[in-house]
Tab-separated table of C-alpha atoms and ligand atoms in Angstrom:
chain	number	residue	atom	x	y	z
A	13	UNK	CA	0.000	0.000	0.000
A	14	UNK	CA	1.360	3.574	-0.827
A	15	UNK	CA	-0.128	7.094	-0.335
A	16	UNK	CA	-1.556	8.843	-2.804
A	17	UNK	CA	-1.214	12.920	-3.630
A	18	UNK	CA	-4.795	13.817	-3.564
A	19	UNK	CA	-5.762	16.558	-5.869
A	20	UNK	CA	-7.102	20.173	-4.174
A	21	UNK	CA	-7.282	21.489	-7.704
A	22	UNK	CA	-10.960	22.595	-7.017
A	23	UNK	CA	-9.345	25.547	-4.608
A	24	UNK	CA	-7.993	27.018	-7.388
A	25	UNK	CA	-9.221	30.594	-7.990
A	26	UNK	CA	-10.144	30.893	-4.187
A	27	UNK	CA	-10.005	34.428	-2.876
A	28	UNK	CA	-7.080	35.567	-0.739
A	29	UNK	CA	-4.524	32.947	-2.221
A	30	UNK	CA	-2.814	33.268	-5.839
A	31	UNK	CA	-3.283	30.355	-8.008
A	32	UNK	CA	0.733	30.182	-8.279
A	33	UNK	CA	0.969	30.487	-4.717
A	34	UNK	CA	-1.330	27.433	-4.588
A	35	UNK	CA	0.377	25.190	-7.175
A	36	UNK	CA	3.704	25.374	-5.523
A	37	UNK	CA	1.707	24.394	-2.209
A	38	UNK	CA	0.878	21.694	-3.894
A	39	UNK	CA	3.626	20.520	-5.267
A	40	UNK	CA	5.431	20.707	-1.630
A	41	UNK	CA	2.492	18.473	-0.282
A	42	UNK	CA	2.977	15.797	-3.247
A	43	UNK	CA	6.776	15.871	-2.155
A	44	UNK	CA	5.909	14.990	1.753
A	45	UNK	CA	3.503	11.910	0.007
A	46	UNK	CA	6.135	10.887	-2.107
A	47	UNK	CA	9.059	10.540	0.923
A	48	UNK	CA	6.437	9.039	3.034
A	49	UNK	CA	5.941	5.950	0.838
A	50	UNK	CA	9.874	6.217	-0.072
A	51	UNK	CA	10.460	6.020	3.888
A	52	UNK	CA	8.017	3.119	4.277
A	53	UNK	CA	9.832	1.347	1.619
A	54	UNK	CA	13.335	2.096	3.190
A	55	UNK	CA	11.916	1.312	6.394
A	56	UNK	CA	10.838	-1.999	5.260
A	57	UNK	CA	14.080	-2.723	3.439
A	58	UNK	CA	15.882	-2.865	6.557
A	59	UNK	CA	13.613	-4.441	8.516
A	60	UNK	CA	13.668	-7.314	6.337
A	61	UNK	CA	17.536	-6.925	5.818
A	62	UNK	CA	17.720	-7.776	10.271
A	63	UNK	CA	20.000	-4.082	10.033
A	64	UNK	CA	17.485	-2.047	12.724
A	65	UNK	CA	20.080	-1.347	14.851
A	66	UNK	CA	21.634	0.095	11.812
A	67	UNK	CA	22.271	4.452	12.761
A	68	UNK	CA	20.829	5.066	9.261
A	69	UNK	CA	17.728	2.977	10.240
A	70	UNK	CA	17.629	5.444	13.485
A	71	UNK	CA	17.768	8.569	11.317
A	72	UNK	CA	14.731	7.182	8.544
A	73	UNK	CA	12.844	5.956	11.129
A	74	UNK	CA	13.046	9.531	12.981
A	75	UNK	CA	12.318	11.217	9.746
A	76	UNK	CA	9.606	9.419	8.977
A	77	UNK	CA	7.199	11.209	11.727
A	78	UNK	CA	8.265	14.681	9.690
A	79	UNK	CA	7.262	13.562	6.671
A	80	UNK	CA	3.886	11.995	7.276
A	81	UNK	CA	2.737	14.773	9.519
A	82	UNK	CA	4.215	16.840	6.453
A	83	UNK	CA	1.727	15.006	3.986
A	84	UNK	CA	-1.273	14.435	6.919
A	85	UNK	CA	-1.113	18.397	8.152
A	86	UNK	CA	-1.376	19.837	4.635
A	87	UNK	CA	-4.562	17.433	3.637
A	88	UNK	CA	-5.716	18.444	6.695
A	89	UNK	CA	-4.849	22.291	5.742
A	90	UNK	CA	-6.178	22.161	2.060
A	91	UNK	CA	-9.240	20.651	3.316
A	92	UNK	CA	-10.586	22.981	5.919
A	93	UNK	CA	-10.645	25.836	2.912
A	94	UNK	CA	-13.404	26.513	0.912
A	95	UNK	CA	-14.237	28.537	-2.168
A	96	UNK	CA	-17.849	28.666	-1.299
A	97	UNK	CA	-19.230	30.497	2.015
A	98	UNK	CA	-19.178	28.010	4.728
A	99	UNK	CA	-20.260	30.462	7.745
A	100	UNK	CA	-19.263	29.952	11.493
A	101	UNK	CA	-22.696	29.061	13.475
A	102	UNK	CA	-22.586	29.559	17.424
A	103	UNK	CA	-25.797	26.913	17.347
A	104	UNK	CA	-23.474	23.966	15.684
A	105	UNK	CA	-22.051	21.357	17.321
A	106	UNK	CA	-18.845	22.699	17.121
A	107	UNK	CA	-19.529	26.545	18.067
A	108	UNK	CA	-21.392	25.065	21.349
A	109	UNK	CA	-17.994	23.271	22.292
A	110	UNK	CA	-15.982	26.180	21.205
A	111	UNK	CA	-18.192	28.990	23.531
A	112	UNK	CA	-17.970	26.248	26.385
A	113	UNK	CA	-14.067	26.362	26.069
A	114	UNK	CA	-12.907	29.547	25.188
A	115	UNK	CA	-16.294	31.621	26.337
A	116	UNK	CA	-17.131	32.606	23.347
A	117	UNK	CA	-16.333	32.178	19.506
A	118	UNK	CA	-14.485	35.917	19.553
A	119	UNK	CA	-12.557	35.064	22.816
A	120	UNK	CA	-11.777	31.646	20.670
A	121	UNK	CA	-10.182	33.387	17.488
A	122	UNK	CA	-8.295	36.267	19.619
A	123	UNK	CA	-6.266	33.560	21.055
A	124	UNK	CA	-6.021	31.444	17.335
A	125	UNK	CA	-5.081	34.696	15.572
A	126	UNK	CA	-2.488	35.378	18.456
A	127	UNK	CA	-1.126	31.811	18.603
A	128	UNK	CA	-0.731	31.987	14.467
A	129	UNK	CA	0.879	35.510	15.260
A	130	UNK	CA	3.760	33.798	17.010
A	131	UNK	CA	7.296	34.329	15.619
A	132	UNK	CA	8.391	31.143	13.718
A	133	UNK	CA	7.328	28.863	11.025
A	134	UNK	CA	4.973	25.838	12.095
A	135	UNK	CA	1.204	25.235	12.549
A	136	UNK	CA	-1.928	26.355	14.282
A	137	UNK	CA	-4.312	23.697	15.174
A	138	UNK	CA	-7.681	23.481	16.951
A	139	UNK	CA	-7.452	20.314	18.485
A	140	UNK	CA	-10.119	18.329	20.419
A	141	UNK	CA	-9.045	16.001	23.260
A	142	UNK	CA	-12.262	13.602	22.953
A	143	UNK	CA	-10.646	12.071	26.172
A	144	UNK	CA	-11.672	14.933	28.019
A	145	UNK	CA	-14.072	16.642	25.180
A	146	UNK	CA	-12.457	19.877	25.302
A	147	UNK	CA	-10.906	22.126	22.726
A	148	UNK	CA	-7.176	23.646	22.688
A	149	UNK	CA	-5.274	25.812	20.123
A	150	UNK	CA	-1.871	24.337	19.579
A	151	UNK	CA	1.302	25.430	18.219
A	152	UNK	CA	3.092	22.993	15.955
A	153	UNK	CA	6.789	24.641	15.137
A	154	UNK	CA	7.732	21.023	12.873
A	155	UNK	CA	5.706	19.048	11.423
A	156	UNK	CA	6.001	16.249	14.231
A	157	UNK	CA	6.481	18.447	17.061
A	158	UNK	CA	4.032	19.515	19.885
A	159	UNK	CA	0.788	17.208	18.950
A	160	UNK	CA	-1.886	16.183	21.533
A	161	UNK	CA	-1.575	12.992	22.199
A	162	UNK	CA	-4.542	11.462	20.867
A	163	UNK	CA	-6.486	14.472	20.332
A	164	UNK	CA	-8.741	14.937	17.046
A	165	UNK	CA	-7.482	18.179	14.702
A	166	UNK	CA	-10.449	19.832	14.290
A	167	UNK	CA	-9.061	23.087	11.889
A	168	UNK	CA	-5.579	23.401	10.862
A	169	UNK	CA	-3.472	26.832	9.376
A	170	UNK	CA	-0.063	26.713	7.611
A	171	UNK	CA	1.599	29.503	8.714
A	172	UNK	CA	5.051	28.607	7.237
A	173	UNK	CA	6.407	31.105	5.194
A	174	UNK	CA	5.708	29.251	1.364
A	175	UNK	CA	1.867	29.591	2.476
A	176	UNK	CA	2.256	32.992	2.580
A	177	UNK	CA	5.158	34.793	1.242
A	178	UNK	CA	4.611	34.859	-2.594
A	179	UNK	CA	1.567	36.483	-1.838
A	180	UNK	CA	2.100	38.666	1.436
A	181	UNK	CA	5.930	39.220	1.516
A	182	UNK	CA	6.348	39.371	5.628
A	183	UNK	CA	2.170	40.414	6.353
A	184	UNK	CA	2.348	37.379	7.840
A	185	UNK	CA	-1.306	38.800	9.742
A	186	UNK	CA	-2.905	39.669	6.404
A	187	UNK	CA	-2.098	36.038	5.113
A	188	UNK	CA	-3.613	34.896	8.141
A	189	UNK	CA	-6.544	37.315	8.025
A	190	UNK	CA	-7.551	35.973	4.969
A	191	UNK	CA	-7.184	32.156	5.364
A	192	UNK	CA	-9.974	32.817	8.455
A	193	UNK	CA	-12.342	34.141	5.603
A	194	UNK	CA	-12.547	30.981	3.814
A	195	UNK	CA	-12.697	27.956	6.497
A	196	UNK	CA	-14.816	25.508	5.468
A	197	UNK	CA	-17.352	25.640	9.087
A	198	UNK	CA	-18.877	22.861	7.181
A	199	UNK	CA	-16.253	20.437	7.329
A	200	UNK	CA	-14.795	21.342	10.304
A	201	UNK	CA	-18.333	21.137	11.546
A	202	UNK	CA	-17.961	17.550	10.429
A	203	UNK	CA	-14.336	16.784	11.717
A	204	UNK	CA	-15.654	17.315	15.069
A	205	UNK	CA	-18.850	15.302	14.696
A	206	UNK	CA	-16.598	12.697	14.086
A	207	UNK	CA	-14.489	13.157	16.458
A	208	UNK	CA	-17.269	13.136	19.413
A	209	UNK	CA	-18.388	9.911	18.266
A	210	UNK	CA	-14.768	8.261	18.270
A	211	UNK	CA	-15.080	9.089	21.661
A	212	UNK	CA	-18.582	7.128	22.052
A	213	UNK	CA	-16.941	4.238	20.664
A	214	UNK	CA	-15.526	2.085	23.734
A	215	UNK	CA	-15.690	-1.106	25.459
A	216	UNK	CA	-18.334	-1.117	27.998
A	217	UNK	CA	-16.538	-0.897	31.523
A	218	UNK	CA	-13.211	0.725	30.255
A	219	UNK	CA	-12.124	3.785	29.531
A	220	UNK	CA	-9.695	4.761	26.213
A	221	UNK	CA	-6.981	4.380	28.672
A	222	UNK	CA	-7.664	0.775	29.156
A	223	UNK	CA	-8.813	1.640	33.189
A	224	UNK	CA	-11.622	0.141	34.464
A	225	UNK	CA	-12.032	2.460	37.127
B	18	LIG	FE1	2.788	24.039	3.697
């Protein structure tokens, strides 16, 4: 089995990102799919080969983390946008979680806008911890650094410079001004939907942490 590039061509033309800008985003993600299933197969060679406790093996097999959070984070990116007008409801599923976490959906974006505001290059995500059923925003700086173990990504921002720059220069806040204007509410609507009934989904008399207390 090997990943597949999927195609976003359908956000083409979407307002507040160029169509170059785009294509080269694109390109980068079908790079991070490509050394994903190169990895596996490297991976595998050794592992077959009996050379694990080979340093090279070590190396790979800490890559490999980068580069599928590399190709998972930017499917996950490309498909929270929207071309159409997917609104923000306080009545949905997901705006009742979000005012019973943050207090409200303005008190919510102040602190995503500020976390994406952060000096560096990484990732914004709202994350839901279905173990607890409660939202957080997160700052990724790498790919495969500073996830919630566990938790659901409910809306996730590229804030690394090539999602930006061509089209923005340093306004790293207009880029991200912009990207807020066309979230798709509907899928991430979704995303959580599923993600609340993951959490329904458990043994009877045990907890996702295998207790049984
Ligand atoms: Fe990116």
């Amino acid at each position: 089995m090997s990943y597949e590039a999927k195609s976003f061509d359908h956000l083409l033309g979407i307002e507040g990102l160029s169509d170059g800008m785009l294509n080269n985003h694109f390109g980068l993600y079908a790079g991070y799919v490509a050394n994903t299933n190169k990895l596996v197969e490297e991976l595998g060679k050794y592992q077959v080969e009996g050379l694990t406790a080979d340093p090279q093996y070590a190396e790979l097999k800490r890559r490999f983390g980068w580069e599928f959070d590399g190709m998972r984070l930017h499917e996950l990116y490309f498909g929270n946008l929207t071309k159409e007008k997917a609104e923000f409801s306080e009545d949905s599923i997901l705006g009742i979680q979000i005012k019973k976490d943050f207090g409200s959906s303005e008190n919510w974006q102040k602190e995503y806008l500020a976390t994406g505001a952060m000096r560096g290059i990484g990732w914004v995500v709202l994350y839901f911890d279905f173990f607890a059923q409660k939202l957080f925003n997160v700052w990724i700086g790498e790919h495969d650094g500073g996830h919630l173990a566990g938790a659901f990504p409910i809306l996730v921002m590229d804030v690394f410079e090539h999602a930006y720059i061509l089209d923005y220069g340093t306004k790293k806040a207009d880029y991200i001004s912009a990207f807020m204007k066309i979230i798709d509410w509907k899928v991430l609507n979704d995303r959580y939907d599923w993600a609340t009934k993951i959490s329904e989904v458990k043994p009877a008399g045990i907890d996702h942490f295998g207790c049984r207390c």
